[in-house]
Coordinates of N, CA and C in Angstrom, one line a residue:
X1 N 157.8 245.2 45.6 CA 157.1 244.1 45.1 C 155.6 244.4 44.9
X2 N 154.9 243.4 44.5 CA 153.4 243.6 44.2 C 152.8 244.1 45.5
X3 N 152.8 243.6 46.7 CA 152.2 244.0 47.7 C 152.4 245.6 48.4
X4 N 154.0 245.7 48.4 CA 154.2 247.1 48.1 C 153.2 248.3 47.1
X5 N 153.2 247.4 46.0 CA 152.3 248.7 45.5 C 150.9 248.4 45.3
X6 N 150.4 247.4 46.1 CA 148.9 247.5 46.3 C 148.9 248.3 47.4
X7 N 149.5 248.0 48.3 CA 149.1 249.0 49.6 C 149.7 251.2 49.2
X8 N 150.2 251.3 48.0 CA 150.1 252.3 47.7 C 149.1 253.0 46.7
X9 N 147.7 252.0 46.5 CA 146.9 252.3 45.1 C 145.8 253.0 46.0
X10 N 145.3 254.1 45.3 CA 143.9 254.5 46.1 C 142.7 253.4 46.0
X11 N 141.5 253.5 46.5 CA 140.6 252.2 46.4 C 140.0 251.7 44.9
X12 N 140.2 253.0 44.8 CA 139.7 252.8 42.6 C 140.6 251.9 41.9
X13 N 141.9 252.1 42.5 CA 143.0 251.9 41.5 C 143.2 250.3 41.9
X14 N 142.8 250.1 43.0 CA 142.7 248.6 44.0 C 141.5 247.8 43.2
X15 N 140.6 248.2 42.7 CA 139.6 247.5 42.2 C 139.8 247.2 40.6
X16 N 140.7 248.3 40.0 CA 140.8 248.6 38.6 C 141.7 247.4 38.7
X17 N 142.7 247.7 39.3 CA 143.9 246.0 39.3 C 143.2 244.9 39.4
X18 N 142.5 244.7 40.3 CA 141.8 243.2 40.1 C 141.3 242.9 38.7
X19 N 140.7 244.0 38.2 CA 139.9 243.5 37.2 C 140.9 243.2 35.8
X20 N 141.4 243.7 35.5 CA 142.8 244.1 35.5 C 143.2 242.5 34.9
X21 N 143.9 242.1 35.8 CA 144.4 241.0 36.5 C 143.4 239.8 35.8
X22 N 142.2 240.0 36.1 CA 141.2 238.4 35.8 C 141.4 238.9 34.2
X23 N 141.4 240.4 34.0 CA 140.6 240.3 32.5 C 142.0 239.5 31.2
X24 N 143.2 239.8 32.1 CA 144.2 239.3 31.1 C 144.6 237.6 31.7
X25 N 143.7 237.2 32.3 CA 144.0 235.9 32.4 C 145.0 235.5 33.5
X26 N 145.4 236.6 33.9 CA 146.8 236.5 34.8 C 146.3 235.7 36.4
X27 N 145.5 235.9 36.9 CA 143.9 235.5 38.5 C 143.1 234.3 37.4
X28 N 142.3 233.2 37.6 CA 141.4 232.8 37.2 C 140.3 233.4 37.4
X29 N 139.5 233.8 36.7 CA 138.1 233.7 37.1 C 137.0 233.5 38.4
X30 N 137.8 232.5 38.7 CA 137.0 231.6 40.0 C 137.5 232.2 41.5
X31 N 139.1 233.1 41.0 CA 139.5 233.3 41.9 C 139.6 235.0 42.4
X32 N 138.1 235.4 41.3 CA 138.2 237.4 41.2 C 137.5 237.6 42.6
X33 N 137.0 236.5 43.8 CA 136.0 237.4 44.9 C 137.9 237.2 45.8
X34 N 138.5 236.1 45.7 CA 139.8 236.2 46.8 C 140.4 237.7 46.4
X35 N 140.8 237.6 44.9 CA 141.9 238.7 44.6 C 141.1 239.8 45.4
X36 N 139.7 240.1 44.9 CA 139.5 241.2 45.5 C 139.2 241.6 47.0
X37 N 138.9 240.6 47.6 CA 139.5 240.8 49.1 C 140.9 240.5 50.1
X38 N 141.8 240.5 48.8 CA 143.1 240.8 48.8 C 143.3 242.0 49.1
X39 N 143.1 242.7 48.1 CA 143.5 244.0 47.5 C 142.7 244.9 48.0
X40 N 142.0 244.7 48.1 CA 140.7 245.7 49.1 C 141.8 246.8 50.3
X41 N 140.7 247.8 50.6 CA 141.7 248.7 51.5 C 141.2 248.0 52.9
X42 N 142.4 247.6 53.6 CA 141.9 247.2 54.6 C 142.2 245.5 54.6
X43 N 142.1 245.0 52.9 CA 142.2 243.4 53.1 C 143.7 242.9 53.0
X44 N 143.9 241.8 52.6 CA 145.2 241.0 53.0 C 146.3 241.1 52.8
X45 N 146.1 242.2 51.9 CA 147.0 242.9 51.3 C 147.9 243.9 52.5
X46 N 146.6 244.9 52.9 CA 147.8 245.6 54.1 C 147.9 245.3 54.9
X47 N 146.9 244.3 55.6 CA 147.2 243.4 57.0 C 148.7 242.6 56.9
X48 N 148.8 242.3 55.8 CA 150.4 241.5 55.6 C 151.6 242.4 55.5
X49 N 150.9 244.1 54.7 CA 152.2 244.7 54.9 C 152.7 245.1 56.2
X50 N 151.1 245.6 57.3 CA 151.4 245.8 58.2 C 152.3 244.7 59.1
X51 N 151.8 243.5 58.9 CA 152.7 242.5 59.7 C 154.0 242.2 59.5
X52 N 154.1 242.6 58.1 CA 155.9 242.5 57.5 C 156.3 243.8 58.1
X53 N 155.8 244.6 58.3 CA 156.0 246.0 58.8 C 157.0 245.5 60.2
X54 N 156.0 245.4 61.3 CA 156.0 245.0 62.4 C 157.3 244.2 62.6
X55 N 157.6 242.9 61.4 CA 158.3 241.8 61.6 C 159.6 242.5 61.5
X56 N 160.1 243.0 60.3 CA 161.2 243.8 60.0 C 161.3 244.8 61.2
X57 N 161.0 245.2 62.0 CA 161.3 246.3 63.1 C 161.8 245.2 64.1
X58 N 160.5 244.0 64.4 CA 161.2 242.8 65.4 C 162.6 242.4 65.1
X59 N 162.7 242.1 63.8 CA 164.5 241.2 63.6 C 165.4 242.5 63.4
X60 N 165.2 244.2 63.8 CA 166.0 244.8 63.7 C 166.5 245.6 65.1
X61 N 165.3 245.1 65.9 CA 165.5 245.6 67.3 C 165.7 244.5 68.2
X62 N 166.0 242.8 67.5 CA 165.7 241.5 68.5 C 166.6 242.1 70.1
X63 N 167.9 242.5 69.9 CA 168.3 242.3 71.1 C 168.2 243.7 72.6
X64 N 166.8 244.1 71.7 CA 166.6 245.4 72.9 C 165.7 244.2 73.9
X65 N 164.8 243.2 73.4 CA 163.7 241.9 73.5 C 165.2 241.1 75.2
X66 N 166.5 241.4 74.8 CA 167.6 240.4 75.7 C 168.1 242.2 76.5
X67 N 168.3 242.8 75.8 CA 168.9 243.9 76.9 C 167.7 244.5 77.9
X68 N 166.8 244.2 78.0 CA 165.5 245.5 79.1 C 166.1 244.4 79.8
X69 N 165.9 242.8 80.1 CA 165.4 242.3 81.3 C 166.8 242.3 81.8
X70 N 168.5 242.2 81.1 CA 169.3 242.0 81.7 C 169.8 243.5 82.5
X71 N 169.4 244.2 82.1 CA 169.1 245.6 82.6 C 168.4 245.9 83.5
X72 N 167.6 245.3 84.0 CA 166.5 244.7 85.2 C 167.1 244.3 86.2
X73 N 168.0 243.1 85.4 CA 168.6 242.2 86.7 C 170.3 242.8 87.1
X74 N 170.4 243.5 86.3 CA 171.7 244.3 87.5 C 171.4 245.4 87.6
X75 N 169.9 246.1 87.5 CA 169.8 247.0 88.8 C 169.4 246.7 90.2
X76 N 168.4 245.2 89.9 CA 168.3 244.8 90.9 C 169.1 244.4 91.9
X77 N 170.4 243.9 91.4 CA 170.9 243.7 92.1 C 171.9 244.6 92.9
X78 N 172.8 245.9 91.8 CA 172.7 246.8 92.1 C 172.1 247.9 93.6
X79 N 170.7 247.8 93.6 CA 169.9 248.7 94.5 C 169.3 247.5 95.4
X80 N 169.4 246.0 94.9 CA 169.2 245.5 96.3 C 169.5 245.2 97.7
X81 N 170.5 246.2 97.7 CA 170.9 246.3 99.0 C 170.1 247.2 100.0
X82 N 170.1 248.4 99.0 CA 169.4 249.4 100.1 C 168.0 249.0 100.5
X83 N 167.4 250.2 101.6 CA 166.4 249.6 102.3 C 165.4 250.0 101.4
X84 N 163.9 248.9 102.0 CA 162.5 248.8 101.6 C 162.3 247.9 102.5
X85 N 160.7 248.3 102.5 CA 160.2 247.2 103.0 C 159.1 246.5 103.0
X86 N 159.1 246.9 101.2 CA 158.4 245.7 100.4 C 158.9 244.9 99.4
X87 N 159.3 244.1 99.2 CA 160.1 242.9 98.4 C 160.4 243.5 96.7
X88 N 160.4 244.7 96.4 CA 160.1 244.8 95.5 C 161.4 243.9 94.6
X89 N 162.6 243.7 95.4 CA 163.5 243.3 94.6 C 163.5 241.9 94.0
X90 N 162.9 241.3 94.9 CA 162.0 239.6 94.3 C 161.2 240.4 92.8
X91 N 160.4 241.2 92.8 CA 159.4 241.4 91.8 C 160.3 241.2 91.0
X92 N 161.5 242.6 91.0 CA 162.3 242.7 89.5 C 162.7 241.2 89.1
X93 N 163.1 240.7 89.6 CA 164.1 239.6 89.7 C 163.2 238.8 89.0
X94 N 161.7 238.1 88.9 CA 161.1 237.7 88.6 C 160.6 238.0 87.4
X95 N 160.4 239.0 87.4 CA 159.4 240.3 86.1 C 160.7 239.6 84.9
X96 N 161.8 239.9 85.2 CA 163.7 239.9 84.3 C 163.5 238.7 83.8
X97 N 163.2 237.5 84.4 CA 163.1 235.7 84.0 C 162.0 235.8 82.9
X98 N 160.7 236.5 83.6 CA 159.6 236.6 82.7 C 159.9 237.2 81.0
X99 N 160.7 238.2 81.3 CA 160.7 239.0 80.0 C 161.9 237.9 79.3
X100 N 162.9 237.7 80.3 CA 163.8 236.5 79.5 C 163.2 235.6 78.9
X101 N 162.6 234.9 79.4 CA 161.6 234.3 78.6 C 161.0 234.2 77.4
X102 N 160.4 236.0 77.1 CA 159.4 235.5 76.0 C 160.6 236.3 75.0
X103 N 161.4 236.9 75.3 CA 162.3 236.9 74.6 C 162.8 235.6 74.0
X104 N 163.2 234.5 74.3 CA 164.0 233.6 73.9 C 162.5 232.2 72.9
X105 N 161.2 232.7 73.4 CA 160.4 232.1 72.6 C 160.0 233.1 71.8
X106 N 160.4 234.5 71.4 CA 159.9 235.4 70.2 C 161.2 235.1 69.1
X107 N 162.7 234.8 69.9 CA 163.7 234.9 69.1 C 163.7 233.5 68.3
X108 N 163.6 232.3 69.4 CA 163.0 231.1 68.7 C 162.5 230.8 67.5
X109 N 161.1 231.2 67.6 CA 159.8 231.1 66.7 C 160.0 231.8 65.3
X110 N 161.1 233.2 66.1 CA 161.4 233.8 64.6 C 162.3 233.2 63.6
X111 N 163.3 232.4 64.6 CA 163.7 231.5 63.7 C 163.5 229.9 62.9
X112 N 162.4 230.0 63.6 CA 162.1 228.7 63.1 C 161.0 229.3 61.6
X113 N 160.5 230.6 62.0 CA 159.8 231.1 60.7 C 160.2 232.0 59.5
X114 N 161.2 231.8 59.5 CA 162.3 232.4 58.6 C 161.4 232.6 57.6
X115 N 162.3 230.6 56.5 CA 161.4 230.5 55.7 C 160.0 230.6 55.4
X116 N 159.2 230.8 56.7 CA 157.6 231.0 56.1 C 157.7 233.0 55.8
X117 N 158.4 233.3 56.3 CA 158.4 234.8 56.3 C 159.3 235.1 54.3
X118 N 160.3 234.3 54.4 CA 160.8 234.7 53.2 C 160.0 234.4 52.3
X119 N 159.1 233.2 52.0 CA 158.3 232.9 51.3 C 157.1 234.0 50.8
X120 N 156.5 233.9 52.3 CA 155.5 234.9 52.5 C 156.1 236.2 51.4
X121 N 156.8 236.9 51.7 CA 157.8 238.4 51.0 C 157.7 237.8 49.4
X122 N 158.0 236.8 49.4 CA 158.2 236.6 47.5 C 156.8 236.7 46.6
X123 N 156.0 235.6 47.4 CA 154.7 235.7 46.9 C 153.4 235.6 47.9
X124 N 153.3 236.7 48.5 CA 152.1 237.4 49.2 C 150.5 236.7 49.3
X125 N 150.4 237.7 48.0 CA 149.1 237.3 46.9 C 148.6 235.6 46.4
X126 N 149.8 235.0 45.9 CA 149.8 233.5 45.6 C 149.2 232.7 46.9
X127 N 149.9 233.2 48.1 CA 149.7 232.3 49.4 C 148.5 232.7 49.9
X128 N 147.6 234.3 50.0 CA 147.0 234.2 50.3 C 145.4 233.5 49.4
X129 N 145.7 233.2 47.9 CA 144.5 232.7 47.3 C 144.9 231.1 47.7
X130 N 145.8 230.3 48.0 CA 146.0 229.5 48.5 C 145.2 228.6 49.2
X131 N 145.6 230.0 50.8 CA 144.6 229.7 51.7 C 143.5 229.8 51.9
X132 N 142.6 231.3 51.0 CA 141.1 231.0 50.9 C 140.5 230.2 49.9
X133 N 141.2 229.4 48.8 CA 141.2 228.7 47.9 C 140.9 227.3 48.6
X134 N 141.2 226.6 49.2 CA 141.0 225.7 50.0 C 140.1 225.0 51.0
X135 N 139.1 224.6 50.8 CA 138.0 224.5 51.1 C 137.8 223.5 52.1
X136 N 138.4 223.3 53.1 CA 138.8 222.5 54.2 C 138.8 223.4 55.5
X137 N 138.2 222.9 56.9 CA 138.3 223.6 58.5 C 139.7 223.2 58.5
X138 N 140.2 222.0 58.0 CA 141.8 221.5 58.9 C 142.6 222.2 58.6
X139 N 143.1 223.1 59.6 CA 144.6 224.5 59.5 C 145.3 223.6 59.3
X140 N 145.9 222.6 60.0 CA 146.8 221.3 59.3 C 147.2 221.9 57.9
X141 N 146.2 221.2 57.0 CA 146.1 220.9 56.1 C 145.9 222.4 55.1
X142 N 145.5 223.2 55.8 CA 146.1 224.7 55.2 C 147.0 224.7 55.1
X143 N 147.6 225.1 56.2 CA 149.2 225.3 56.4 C 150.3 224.7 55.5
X144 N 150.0 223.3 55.6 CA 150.8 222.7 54.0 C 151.0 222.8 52.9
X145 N 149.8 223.1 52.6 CA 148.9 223.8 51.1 C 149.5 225.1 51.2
X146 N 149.6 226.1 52.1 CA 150.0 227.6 52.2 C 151.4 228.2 51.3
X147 N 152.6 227.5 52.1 CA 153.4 228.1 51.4 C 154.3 226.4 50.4
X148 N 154.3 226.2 49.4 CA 154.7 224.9 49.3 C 156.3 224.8 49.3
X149 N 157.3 223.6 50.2 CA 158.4 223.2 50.3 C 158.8 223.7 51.9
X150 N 157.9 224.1 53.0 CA 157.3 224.2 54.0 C 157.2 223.3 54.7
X151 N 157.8 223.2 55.5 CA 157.4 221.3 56.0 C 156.3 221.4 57.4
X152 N 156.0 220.8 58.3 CA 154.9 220.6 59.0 C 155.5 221.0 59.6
X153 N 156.4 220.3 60.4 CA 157.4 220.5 61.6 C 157.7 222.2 62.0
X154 N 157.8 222.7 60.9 CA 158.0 223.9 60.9 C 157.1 225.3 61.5
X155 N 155.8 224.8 61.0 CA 154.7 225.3 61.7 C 154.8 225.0 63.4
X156 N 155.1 223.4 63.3 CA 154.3 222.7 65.0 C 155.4 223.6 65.9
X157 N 156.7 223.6 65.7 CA 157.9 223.9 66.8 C 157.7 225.5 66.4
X158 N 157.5 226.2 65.4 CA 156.9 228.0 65.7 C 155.5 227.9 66.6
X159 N 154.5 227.1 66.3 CA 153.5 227.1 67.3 C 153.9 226.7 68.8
X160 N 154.2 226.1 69.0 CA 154.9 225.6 70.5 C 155.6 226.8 70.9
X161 N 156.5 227.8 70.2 CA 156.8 228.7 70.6 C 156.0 229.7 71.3
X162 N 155.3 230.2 70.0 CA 154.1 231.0 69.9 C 153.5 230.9 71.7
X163 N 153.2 229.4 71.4 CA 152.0 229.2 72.8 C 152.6 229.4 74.0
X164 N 154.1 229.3 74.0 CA 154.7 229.6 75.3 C 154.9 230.5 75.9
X165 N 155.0 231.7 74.2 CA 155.3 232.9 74.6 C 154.0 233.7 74.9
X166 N 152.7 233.0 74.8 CA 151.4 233.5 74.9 C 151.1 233.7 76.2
X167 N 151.5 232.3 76.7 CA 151.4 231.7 77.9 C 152.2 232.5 79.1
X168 N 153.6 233.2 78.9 CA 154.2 233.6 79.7 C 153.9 235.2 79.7
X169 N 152.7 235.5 78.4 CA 152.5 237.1 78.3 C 151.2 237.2 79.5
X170 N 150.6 236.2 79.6 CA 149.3 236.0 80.5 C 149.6 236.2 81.7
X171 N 150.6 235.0 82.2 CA 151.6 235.6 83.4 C 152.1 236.9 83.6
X172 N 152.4 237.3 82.9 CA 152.7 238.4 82.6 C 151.7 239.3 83.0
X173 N 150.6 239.3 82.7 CA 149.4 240.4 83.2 C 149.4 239.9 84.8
X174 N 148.9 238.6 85.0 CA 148.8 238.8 86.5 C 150.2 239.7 87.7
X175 N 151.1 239.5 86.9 CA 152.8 240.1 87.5 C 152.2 241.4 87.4
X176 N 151.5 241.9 86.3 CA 151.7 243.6 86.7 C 150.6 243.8 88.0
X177 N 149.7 243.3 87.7 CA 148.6 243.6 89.1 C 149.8 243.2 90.5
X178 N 150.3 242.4 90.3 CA 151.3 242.1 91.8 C 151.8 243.4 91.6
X179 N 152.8 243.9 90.7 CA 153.3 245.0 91.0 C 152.8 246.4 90.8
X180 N 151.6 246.3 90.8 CA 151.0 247.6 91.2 C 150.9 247.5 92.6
X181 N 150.1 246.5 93.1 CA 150.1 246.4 94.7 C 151.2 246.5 95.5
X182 N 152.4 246.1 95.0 CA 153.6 246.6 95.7 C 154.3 247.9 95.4
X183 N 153.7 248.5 94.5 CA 153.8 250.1 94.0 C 153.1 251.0 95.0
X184 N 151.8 250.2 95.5 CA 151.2 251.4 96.3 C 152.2 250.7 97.5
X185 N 152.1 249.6 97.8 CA 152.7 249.5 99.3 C 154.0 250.4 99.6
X186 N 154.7 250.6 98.3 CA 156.1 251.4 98.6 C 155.4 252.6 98.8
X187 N 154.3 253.1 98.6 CA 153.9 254.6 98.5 C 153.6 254.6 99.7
X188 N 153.3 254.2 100.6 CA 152.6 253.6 101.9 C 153.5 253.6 103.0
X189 N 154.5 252.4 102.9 CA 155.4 252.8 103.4 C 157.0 252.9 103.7
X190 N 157.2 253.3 102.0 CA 158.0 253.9 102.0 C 159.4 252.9 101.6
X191 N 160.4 253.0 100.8 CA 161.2 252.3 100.0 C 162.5 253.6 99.9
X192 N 163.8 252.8 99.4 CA 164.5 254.4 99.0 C 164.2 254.9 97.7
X193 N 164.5 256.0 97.5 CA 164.1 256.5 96.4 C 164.5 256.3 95.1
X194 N 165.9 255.9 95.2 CA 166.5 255.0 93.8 C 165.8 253.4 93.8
X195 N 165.7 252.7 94.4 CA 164.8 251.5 94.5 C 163.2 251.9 94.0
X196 N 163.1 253.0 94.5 CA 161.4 253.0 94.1 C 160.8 253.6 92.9
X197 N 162.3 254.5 92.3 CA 162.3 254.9 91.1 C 162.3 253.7 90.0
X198 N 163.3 253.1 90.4 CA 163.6 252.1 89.2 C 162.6 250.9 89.2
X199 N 162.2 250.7 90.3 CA 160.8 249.6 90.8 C 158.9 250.5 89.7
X200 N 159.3 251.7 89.4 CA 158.1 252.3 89.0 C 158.3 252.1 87.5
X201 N 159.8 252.3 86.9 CA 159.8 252.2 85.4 C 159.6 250.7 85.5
X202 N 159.6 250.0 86.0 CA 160.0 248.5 85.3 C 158.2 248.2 85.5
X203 N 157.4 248.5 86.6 CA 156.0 248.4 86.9 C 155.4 248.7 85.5
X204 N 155.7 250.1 85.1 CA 155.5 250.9 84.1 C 155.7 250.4 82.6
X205 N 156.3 249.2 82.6 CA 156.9 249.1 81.2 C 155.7 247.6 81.3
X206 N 155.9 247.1 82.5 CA 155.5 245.9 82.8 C 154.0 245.7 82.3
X207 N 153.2 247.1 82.8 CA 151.8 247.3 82.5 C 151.6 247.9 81.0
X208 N 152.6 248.5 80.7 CA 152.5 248.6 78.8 C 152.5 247.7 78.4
X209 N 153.3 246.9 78.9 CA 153.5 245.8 77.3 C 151.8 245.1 77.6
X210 N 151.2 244.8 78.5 CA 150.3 244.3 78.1 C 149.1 245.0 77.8
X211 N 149.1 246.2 78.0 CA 148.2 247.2 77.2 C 148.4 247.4 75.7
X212 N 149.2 247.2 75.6 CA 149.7 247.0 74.2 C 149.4 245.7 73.0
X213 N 149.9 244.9 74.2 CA 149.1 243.2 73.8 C 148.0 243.4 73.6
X214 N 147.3 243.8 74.6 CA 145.7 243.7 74.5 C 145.2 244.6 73.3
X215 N 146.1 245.4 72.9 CA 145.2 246.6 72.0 C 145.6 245.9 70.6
X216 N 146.5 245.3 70.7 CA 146.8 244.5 69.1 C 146.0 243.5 69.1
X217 N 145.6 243.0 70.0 CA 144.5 241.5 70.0 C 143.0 242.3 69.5
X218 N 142.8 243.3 70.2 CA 141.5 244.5 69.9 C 141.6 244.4 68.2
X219 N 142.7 245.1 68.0 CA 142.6 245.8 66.5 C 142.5 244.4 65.7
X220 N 143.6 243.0 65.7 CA 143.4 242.7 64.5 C 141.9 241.8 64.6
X221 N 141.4 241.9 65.9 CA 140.0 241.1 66.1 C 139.0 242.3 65.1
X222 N 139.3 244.1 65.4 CA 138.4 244.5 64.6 C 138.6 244.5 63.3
X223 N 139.9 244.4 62.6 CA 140.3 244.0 61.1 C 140.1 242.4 60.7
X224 N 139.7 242.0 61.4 CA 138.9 240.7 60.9 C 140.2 239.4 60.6
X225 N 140.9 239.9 61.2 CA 142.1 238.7 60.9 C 142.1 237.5 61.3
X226 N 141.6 237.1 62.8 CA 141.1 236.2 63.3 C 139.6 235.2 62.1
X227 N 139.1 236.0 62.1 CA 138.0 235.6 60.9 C 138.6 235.0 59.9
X228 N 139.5 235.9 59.1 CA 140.1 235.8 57.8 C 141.1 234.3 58.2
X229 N 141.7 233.4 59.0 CA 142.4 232.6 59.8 C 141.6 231.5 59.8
X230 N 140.0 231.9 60.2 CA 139.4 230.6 60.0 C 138.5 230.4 58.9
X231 N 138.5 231.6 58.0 CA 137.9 231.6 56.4 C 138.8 231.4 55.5

């Protein structure tokens, strides 16, 4: 599609298309500063491929999102027999709910955003002069205007998702600081060694995912997408 081969043009060839585009009447006039911070290296163009990028790996890997934490909870139970004598088997047990969790509000939300995703894929470019086209603060009232035959409802129950799963990733950070402290306490004094193995990957994974969170919140704050959301 179009956006496919903007994100394959060098920057020349990105600015030659816009003009391109206004000079045969295809873009309005009014609308040559959006196209061109569409198409720009860096603008909305590849931030969306990147995110379609991303999305397509989500809906192809959804059920690794249901297999880690069930995988969690019958080791734990598995190795909760043997000795420790630091709780780490509560941790798993808890950490397993948590990930169940945002699993079931990522799988949710994805379905409730189907249609904004298929839309999105058909016409990219259209949606995004849409939304800087629109000269209004009310996201409301973006959002409706964004993709049209879209209904409200559709946004509010993916948002409510969104926020839960935001909500349970936050949780999520304070869980890993608990399970670092019960990481050292097993170093301290001492757990069995299959329990403290399997207690270190899940610590381990537990503290990625939110280093990872945090580095995608970094990046798209430095690519301006947050900005571009309220412009």
């Amino acid at each position: 599609g179009l956006l496919g081969a903007v994100t394959e043009l060098a920057p020349e060839e990105r600015a030659q298309l816009a003009e391109t585009l206004v000079e045969a009447h295809i873009v309005p006039e009014e609308q040559r500063e959006v196209l061109e911070q569409t198409v720009k290296p860096g603008g909305f163009a590849d931030q969306l491929s990147q995110a379609f990028h991303l999305l397509d790996s989500v809906r192809q890997y959804w059920w690794a999102f249901f297999a880690l934490p069930a995988l969690e909870i019958l080791l734990s139970m598995i190795f909760g027999t043997l000795p420790c004598t630091v709780p780490v088997i509560v941790w798993l047990r808890f950490d397993a709910i948590l990930a169940l969790g945002v699993a079931s509000t990522v799988y949710f939300s994805g379905q409730k955003l189907t249609p904004v995703y298929q839309k999105l894929r058909q016409d990219p470019v259209g949606a995004v002069q849409r939304w800087q086209a629109l000269e209004t603060d009310n996201l409301q009232h973006k959002f409706e205007h964004l993709l049209p035959g879209v209904r409200a409802e559709t946004y509010q129950a993916s948002g409510m998702a969104i926020a839960g799963c935001a909500a349970l990733l936050l949780f999520g950070t304070f869980w890993a600081v608990v399970g670092i402290f019960e990481l050292l306490g097993v170093l301290l004094v001492g757990c069995s060694p299959a329990t403290a193995f399997i207690f270190f990957c899940f610590v381990v994974l537990r503290s990625g995912t939110v280093i990872v969170v945090l580095a995608a919140l970094h990046r798209l704050r430095e690519d301006g997408v947050f900005d571009s959301c309220g412009g």
